[in-house]
């Protein structure tokens, strides 16, 4: 377990309930594993409400946290400011991407701060049921793609064209890929098109799941340390690019027609991932009645550089999420003071 700094004493508040807080703890790999008061897992989340709900009239907010460290960075800074500047109790719960929308619709969580695009859920809950309200642009543009290390692309520049990937299938082969080239993925819970792309582009590759972002980072860093070739599903913004430079493999151009076809049949995807302005979403009742907390979360807006700064403090430098947030807040008052209602 990576070093966890001693928690500073909490401030006394005029609340009747004992104050508790969830913590994002750094794992041995450096990426956080979320420990929450309610427990983890989508199934649990949709059956539970916040443990802070209606406790002594306390002002409370429940935030959903996705498993990747960039999303955890958003929540860490929001949690810190909601607590220290606005006086809210904050509960955080880890829920997978799609179940988080169900929990948000039911009021089990108040906000999702980083959504990468779920058109089916947006149609159902935002447009049809109106139980979820848009919370505005996060300020960060997300992009998913396939990447190879820069040292390999420099030596083999044609690898950056997907049509040449089969030429390198044996080069990217591992013990886990069954005689085919390995396409390294992260958590099986991530919504990806990789299996469909491998099949539909007739690529001699096997998607191999590392199990989590943390495990994927560990594998990528090990490959890079040994200067081994690798092909991986990855995404920006992500602090790891600062330590392991990577170059994107250009897949067939993304089109709306491809996306529409893929929405009807996910197995039909045969084009690149889109570039997505990442969005926030709030429970509709919370958006109307959430007072300063809702107003603050709507105004929360920062850059890729801001997010990566916090993420790297957590995942690489070994700070707790709270300490990373506190450091960033102290160094960037010109950014966050604009978010306060």
Short mmCIF file of C-alpha atoms in Angstrom, two decimals:
data_model
loop_
_atom_site.label_atom_id
_atom_site.label_comp_id
_atom_site.label_asym_id
_atom_site.label_seq_id
_atom_site.Cartn_x
_atom_site.Cartn_y
_atom_site.Cartn_z
CA UNK A 1 0.00 0.00 0.00
CA UNK A 2 1.38 3.38 -0.95
CA UNK A 3 2.02 5.88 1.80
CA UNK A 4 -1.11 7.65 3.05
CA UNK A 5 -0.59 10.94 4.78
CA UNK A 6 -2.01 11.46 8.25
CA UNK A 7 -5.40 13.09 8.03
CA UNK A 8 -5.56 16.60 9.42
CA UNK A 9 -8.16 17.23 12.16
CA UNK A 10 -11.60 18.14 10.84
CA UNK A 11 -13.12 21.49 11.64
CA UNK A 12 -15.91 21.59 14.20
CA UNK A 13 -19.33 22.21 12.66
CA UNK A 14 -22.69 22.96 14.28
CA UNK A 15 -24.10 19.55 13.34
CA UNK A 16 -25.66 16.99 15.62
CA UNK A 17 -24.31 14.01 13.72
CA UNK A 18 -20.71 12.81 13.92
CA UNK A 19 -18.83 13.93 10.85
CA UNK A 20 -17.38 11.19 8.63
CA UNK A 21 -15.81 11.39 5.23
CA UNK A 22 -14.99 8.90 2.50
CA UNK A 23 -11.41 8.65 1.38
CA UNK A 24 -9.76 7.88 -1.95
CA UNK A 25 -6.72 5.82 -1.02
CA UNK A 26 -3.73 5.26 -3.27
CA UNK A 27 -3.15 1.63 -4.18
CA UNK A 28 0.25 0.02 -4.55
CA UNK A 29 0.20 0.89 -8.22
CA UNK A 30 -0.42 4.50 -7.35
CA UNK A 31 -3.97 4.71 -8.68
CA UNK A 32 -6.76 5.18 -6.19
CA UNK A 33 -9.16 2.57 -4.94
CA UNK A 34 -12.31 4.08 -3.57
CA UNK A 35 -13.49 3.27 -0.08
CA UNK A 36 -16.94 4.58 0.71
CA UNK A 37 -19.32 4.63 3.59
CA UNK A 38 -21.97 2.91 1.51
CA UNK A 39 -19.73 0.31 -0.09
CA UNK A 40 -18.87 -0.12 -3.75
CA UNK A 41 -20.73 -1.64 -6.63
CA UNK A 42 -23.55 -0.61 -8.88
CA UNK A 43 -26.00 -3.14 -7.49
CA UNK A 44 -25.62 -1.82 -3.96
CA UNK A 45 -25.80 1.79 -5.04
CA UNK A 46 -29.18 1.57 -6.69
CA UNK A 47 -30.68 0.19 -3.47
CA UNK A 48 -29.17 2.63 -0.99
CA UNK A 49 -29.44 6.30 -0.26
CA UNK A 50 -26.70 8.49 1.11
CA UNK A 51 -25.89 7.74 4.76
CA UNK A 52 -25.93 11.51 5.29
CA UNK A 53 -29.47 12.01 4.04
CA UNK A 54 -31.58 13.89 6.61
CA UNK A 55 -28.98 13.58 9.37
CA UNK A 56 -29.64 16.35 11.85
CA UNK A 57 -30.66 18.70 9.08
CA UNK A 58 -27.17 18.50 7.63
CA UNK A 59 -26.42 19.92 4.21
CA UNK A 60 -25.26 16.91 2.23
CA UNK A 61 -24.17 16.03 -1.29
CA UNK A 62 -23.55 12.58 -2.77
CA UNK A 63 -21.18 12.39 -5.74
CA UNK A 64 -20.66 9.45 -8.08
CA UNK A 65 -17.03 8.55 -8.76
CA UNK A 66 -15.90 6.57 -11.79
CA UNK A 67 -12.94 4.24 -11.36
CA UNK A 68 -10.39 6.20 -13.40
CA UNK A 69 -8.18 8.71 -11.62
CA UNK A 70 -9.18 11.70 -13.76
CA UNK A 71 -12.78 11.33 -12.62
CA UNK A 72 -11.58 10.89 -9.05
CA UNK A 73 -9.66 14.16 -9.37
CA UNK A 74 -12.81 16.06 -10.29
CA UNK A 75 -14.60 14.68 -7.25
CA UNK A 76 -11.66 15.24 -4.90
CA UNK A 77 -11.51 18.96 -5.69
CA UNK A 78 -15.30 19.37 -5.69
CA UNK A 79 -15.53 17.53 -2.36
CA UNK A 80 -12.79 19.63 -0.80
CA UNK A 81 -14.42 22.91 -1.83
CA UNK A 82 -17.95 21.83 -0.94
CA UNK A 83 -16.63 20.97 2.51
CA UNK A 84 -14.21 23.80 3.23
CA UNK A 85 -15.85 26.69 1.39
CA UNK A 86 -19.58 25.85 1.47
CA UNK A 87 -19.94 23.73 4.60
CA UNK A 88 -21.44 20.58 3.05
CA UNK A 89 -21.06 16.99 4.14
CA UNK A 90 -19.95 15.01 1.10
CA UNK A 91 -20.45 11.31 0.42
CA UNK A 92 -18.76 9.64 -2.55
CA UNK A 93 -19.69 6.30 -4.05
CA UNK A 94 -18.12 4.31 -6.85
CA UNK A 95 -20.59 3.13 -9.49
CA UNK A 96 -19.93 1.77 -12.98
CA UNK A 97 -20.70 4.06 -15.91
CA UNK A 98 -24.21 2.92 -16.88
CA UNK A 99 -25.56 2.00 -13.42
CA UNK A 100 -24.48 5.46 -12.25
CA UNK A 101 -27.18 6.94 -14.47
CA UNK A 102 -29.81 4.74 -12.80
CA UNK A 103 -28.59 5.83 -9.37
CA UNK A 104 -28.62 9.48 -10.43
CA UNK A 105 -32.15 9.21 -11.80
CA UNK A 106 -33.37 7.65 -8.55
CA UNK A 107 -31.73 10.35 -6.42
CA UNK A 108 -29.27 7.90 -4.88
CA UNK A 109 -26.50 10.21 -6.04
CA UNK A 110 -26.76 13.91 -6.75
CA UNK A 111 -24.18 14.36 -9.51
CA UNK A 112 -21.90 12.73 -12.05
CA UNK A 113 -19.00 15.05 -12.81
CA UNK A 114 -17.48 13.28 -15.81
CA UNK A 115 -19.58 11.53 -18.42
CA UNK A 116 -18.02 10.36 -21.67
CA UNK A 117 -21.27 10.06 -23.59
CA UNK A 118 -24.15 7.64 -23.04
CA UNK A 119 -26.81 8.60 -25.60
CA UNK A 120 -29.30 5.89 -24.58
CA UNK A 121 -29.28 7.01 -20.95
CA UNK A 122 -29.40 10.67 -21.94
CA UNK A 123 -32.47 10.04 -24.08
CA UNK A 124 -34.21 8.01 -21.36
CA UNK A 125 -33.49 10.12 -18.31
CA UNK A 126 -32.80 13.65 -19.57
CA UNK A 127 -35.19 13.93 -22.49
CA UNK A 128 -37.96 11.42 -21.74
CA UNK A 129 -38.24 10.99 -17.96
CA UNK A 130 -36.62 14.34 -17.12
CA UNK A 131 -35.22 12.89 -13.89
CA UNK A 132 -31.69 14.00 -14.78
CA UNK A 133 -30.63 17.53 -15.76
CA UNK A 134 -27.54 18.59 -17.71
CA UNK A 135 -24.95 20.08 -15.38
CA UNK A 136 -22.82 21.77 -18.02
CA UNK A 137 -19.49 21.21 -19.68
CA UNK A 138 -16.65 20.00 -17.43
CA UNK A 139 -14.16 21.94 -19.58
CA UNK A 140 -12.20 18.83 -20.52
CA UNK A 141 -12.33 17.15 -23.92
CA UNK A 142 -12.04 13.38 -23.81
CA UNK A 143 -10.71 11.12 -26.51
CA UNK A 144 -10.35 7.34 -26.55
CA UNK A 145 -8.08 5.58 -28.99
CA UNK A 146 -5.45 2.94 -29.58
CA UNK A 147 -1.88 3.91 -28.77
CA UNK A 148 1.65 2.59 -29.15
CA UNK A 149 4.73 3.89 -27.30
CA UNK A 150 6.52 6.73 -29.04
CA UNK A 151 9.79 4.80 -29.06
CA UNK A 152 8.13 2.08 -31.15
CA UNK A 153 6.33 4.54 -33.47
CA UNK A 154 9.61 6.39 -34.07
CA UNK A 155 11.23 3.12 -35.17
CA UNK A 156 8.17 1.89 -37.12
CA UNK A 157 6.19 4.95 -38.28
CA UNK A 158 3.78 2.95 -40.42
CA UNK A 159 2.32 1.31 -37.28
CA UNK A 160 0.22 4.43 -36.74
CA UNK A 161 -2.06 3.38 -39.64
CA UNK A 162 -4.50 0.65 -38.57
CA UNK A 163 -4.15 -1.02 -41.99
CA UNK A 164 -0.59 -1.98 -41.04
CA UNK A 165 -1.42 -3.44 -37.63
CA UNK A 166 -1.55 -7.06 -38.84
CA UNK A 167 2.06 -6.62 -40.00
CA UNK A 168 2.97 -6.15 -36.33
CA UNK A 169 0.62 -8.70 -34.77
CA UNK A 170 3.45 -11.08 -33.86
CA UNK A 171 5.45 -8.19 -32.42
CA UNK A 172 2.58 -7.33 -30.06
CA UNK A 173 1.90 -10.94 -29.10
CA UNK A 174 1.96 -11.88 -25.39
CA UNK A 175 1.34 -15.01 -23.36
CA UNK A 176 -2.20 -13.80 -22.69
CA UNK A 177 -3.18 -13.07 -26.29
CA UNK A 178 -3.39 -16.65 -27.54
CA UNK A 179 -1.03 -16.45 -30.48
CA UNK A 180 -2.49 -13.16 -31.71
CA UNK A 181 -1.34 -9.61 -31.17
CA UNK A 182 -2.42 -8.15 -27.83
CA UNK A 183 -4.67 -5.12 -27.60
CA UNK A 184 -4.41 -4.18 -23.93
CA UNK A 185 -7.63 -2.90 -22.36
CA UNK A 186 -8.43 -1.84 -18.81
CA UNK A 187 -11.53 -2.77 -16.84
CA UNK A 188 -14.15 -5.02 -18.48
CA UNK A 189 -16.73 -2.56 -17.08
CA UNK A 190 -15.56 0.20 -19.46
CA UNK A 191 -17.85 0.80 -22.43
CA UNK A 192 -15.57 0.18 -25.43
CA UNK A 193 -15.85 -0.81 -29.09
CA UNK A 194 -12.57 -2.71 -29.18
CA UNK A 195 -13.83 -6.26 -29.69
CA UNK A 196 -16.09 -5.07 -32.51
CA UNK A 197 -13.26 -3.10 -34.11
CA UNK A 198 -10.88 -6.07 -34.02
CA UNK A 199 -13.50 -8.28 -35.65
CA UNK A 200 -14.85 -5.82 -38.19
CA UNK A 201 -11.43 -4.56 -39.30
CA UNK A 202 -10.23 -8.17 -39.61
CA UNK A 203 -7.32 -7.65 -37.27
CA UNK A 204 -5.24 -10.54 -35.96
CA UNK A 205 -5.50 -9.32 -32.38
CA UNK A 206 -7.01 -10.37 -29.07
CA UNK A 207 -8.43 -7.88 -26.58
CA UNK A 208 -6.84 -8.62 -23.20
CA UNK A 209 -8.33 -6.95 -20.11
CA UNK A 210 -5.86 -5.93 -17.42
CA UNK A 211 -8.73 -5.62 -14.94
CA UNK A 212 -8.53 -1.97 -13.97
CA UNK A 213 -6.95 1.35 -14.85
CA UNK A 214 -4.39 0.73 -12.11
CA UNK A 215 -3.37 -2.64 -13.53
CA UNK A 216 -3.24 -1.23 -17.06
CA UNK A 217 -0.96 1.61 -15.95
CA UNK A 218 1.31 -0.88 -14.19
CA UNK A 219 1.55 -2.99 -17.35
CA UNK A 220 2.18 0.02 -19.61
CA UNK A 221 4.91 1.35 -17.31
CA UNK A 222 6.55 -2.08 -17.19
CA UNK A 223 6.52 -2.35 -20.99
CA UNK A 224 8.00 1.14 -21.25
CA UNK A 225 10.70 0.41 -18.66
CA UNK A 226 11.81 -2.57 -20.74
CA UNK A 227 11.29 -0.70 -24.05
CA UNK A 228 8.94 -3.42 -25.24
CA UNK A 229 6.35 -2.84 -27.97
CA UNK A 230 2.69 -2.67 -26.97
CA UNK A 231 -0.68 -1.67 -28.35
CA UNK A 232 -3.19 -0.35 -25.85
CA UNK A 233 -6.63 1.16 -25.53
CA UNK A 234 -6.06 4.50 -23.77
CA UNK A 235 -7.59 7.92 -23.36
CA UNK A 236 -6.92 11.57 -22.85
CA UNK A 237 -6.81 13.46 -20.61
CA UNK A 238 -4.52 11.14 -18.67
CA UNK A 239 -1.44 12.00 -16.62
CA UNK A 240 0.44 8.88 -17.79
CA UNK A 241 1.27 10.58 -21.11
CA UNK A 242 3.64 12.78 -19.08
CA UNK A 243 5.67 9.72 -18.12
CA UNK A 244 5.13 7.36 -21.06
CA UNK A 245 4.81 9.28 -24.35
CA UNK A 246 2.46 7.47 -26.71
CA UNK A 247 1.32 7.95 -30.29
CA UNK A 248 -2.20 7.24 -31.51
CA UNK A 249 -2.94 4.64 -34.15
CA UNK A 250 -5.32 6.17 -36.67
CA UNK A 251 -8.45 4.04 -36.99
CA UNK A 252 -11.07 4.53 -39.75
CA UNK A 253 -12.48 8.04 -39.44
CA UNK A 254 -15.35 8.52 -37.02
CA UNK A 255 -18.64 9.49 -38.66
CA UNK A 256 -22.14 10.10 -37.37
CA UNK A 257 -23.35 7.32 -39.65
CA UNK A 258 -20.93 4.87 -38.05
CA UNK A 259 -22.04 5.99 -34.60
CA UNK A 260 -25.72 5.63 -35.50
CA UNK A 261 -25.13 2.15 -36.86
CA UNK A 262 -23.16 1.24 -33.77
CA UNK A 263 -25.87 2.56 -31.48
CA UNK A 264 -28.33 0.19 -33.13
CA UNK A 265 -25.90 -2.72 -33.03
CA UNK A 266 -22.75 -2.29 -30.90
CA UNK A 267 -21.15 -5.25 -32.64
CA UNK A 268 -21.13 -3.28 -35.91
CA UNK A 269 -18.72 -0.52 -34.88
CA UNK A 270 -15.93 -0.14 -37.43
CA UNK A 271 -14.66 3.41 -36.96
CA UNK A 272 -12.62 5.46 -34.50
CA UNK A 273 -13.90 6.77 -31.19
CA UNK A 274 -15.25 10.32 -31.19
CA UNK A 275 -13.70 13.31 -29.47
CA UNK A 276 -16.10 14.11 -26.64
CA UNK A 277 -16.53 17.29 -24.57
CA UNK A 278 -17.01 15.71 -21.14
CA UNK A 279 -20.26 16.59 -19.39
CA UNK A 280 -21.69 16.85 -15.87
CA UNK A 281 -25.16 15.65 -14.95
CA UNK A 282 -27.27 16.34 -11.87
CA UNK A 283 -30.32 14.67 -10.43
CA UNK A 284 -33.18 16.88 -11.61
CA UNK A 285 -34.58 17.54 -8.11
CA UNK A 286 -31.11 18.32 -6.81
CA UNK A 287 -30.52 20.67 -9.74
CA UNK A 288 -33.65 22.64 -8.73
CA UNK A 289 -33.40 22.42 -4.94
CA UNK A 290 -29.73 21.78 -4.23
CA UNK A 291 -28.95 25.37 -3.35
CA UNK A 292 -25.33 26.47 -3.31
CA UNK A 293 -24.06 22.93 -3.86
CA UNK A 294 -25.96 22.57 -7.12
CA UNK A 295 -24.94 26.06 -8.23
CA UNK A 296 -21.30 25.28 -7.45
CA UNK A 297 -21.30 21.98 -9.35
CA UNK A 298 -22.87 23.62 -12.39
CA UNK A 299 -20.05 26.21 -12.40
CA UNK A 300 -17.28 23.64 -11.82
CA UNK A 301 -15.20 23.98 -15.00
CA UNK A 302 -11.49 23.35 -15.42
CA UNK A 303 -8.90 22.34 -17.99
CA UNK A 304 -7.19 19.12 -18.95
CA UNK A 305 -4.00 20.51 -17.40
CA UNK A 306 -5.80 21.15 -14.10
CA UNK A 307 -7.23 17.64 -13.99
CA UNK A 308 -3.93 16.00 -14.91
CA UNK A 309 -2.12 17.98 -12.23
CA UNK A 310 -4.38 16.57 -9.52
CA UNK A 311 -4.44 13.08 -11.05
CA UNK A 312 -0.66 12.85 -11.16
CA UNK A 313 -0.39 14.00 -7.53
CA UNK A 314 -2.68 11.11 -6.57
CA UNK A 315 -1.58 8.36 -8.91
CA UNK A 316 2.12 9.02 -9.29
CA UNK A 317 3.23 11.16 -6.36
CA UNK A 318 1.37 9.17 -3.72
CA UNK A 319 -0.77 11.91 -2.22
CA UNK A 320 -4.20 11.08 -0.86
CA UNK A 321 -7.06 12.50 -2.89
CA UNK A 322 -7.79 15.07 -0.19
CA UNK A 323 -4.16 16.19 0.05
CA UNK A 324 -3.89 16.45 -3.74
CA UNK A 325 -7.08 18.52 -3.84
CA UNK A 326 -5.89 20.75 -0.99
CA UNK A 327 -2.57 21.37 -2.76
CA UNK A 328 -4.28 22.23 -6.03
CA UNK A 329 -6.84 24.49 -4.31
CA UNK A 330 -4.12 26.44 -2.50
CA UNK A 331 -2.18 26.95 -5.73
CA UNK A 332 -5.11 27.88 -8.01
CA UNK A 333 -7.53 30.23 -6.20
CA UNK A 334 -7.94 32.22 -9.42
CA UNK A 335 -9.62 29.17 -10.98
CA UNK A 336 -11.90 27.80 -8.27
CA UNK A 337 -13.13 31.06 -6.78
CA UNK A 338 -15.10 31.59 -9.99
CA UNK A 339 -17.09 28.45 -9.19
CA UNK A 340 -18.42 29.64 -5.84
CA UNK A 341 -22.07 30.81 -5.79
#
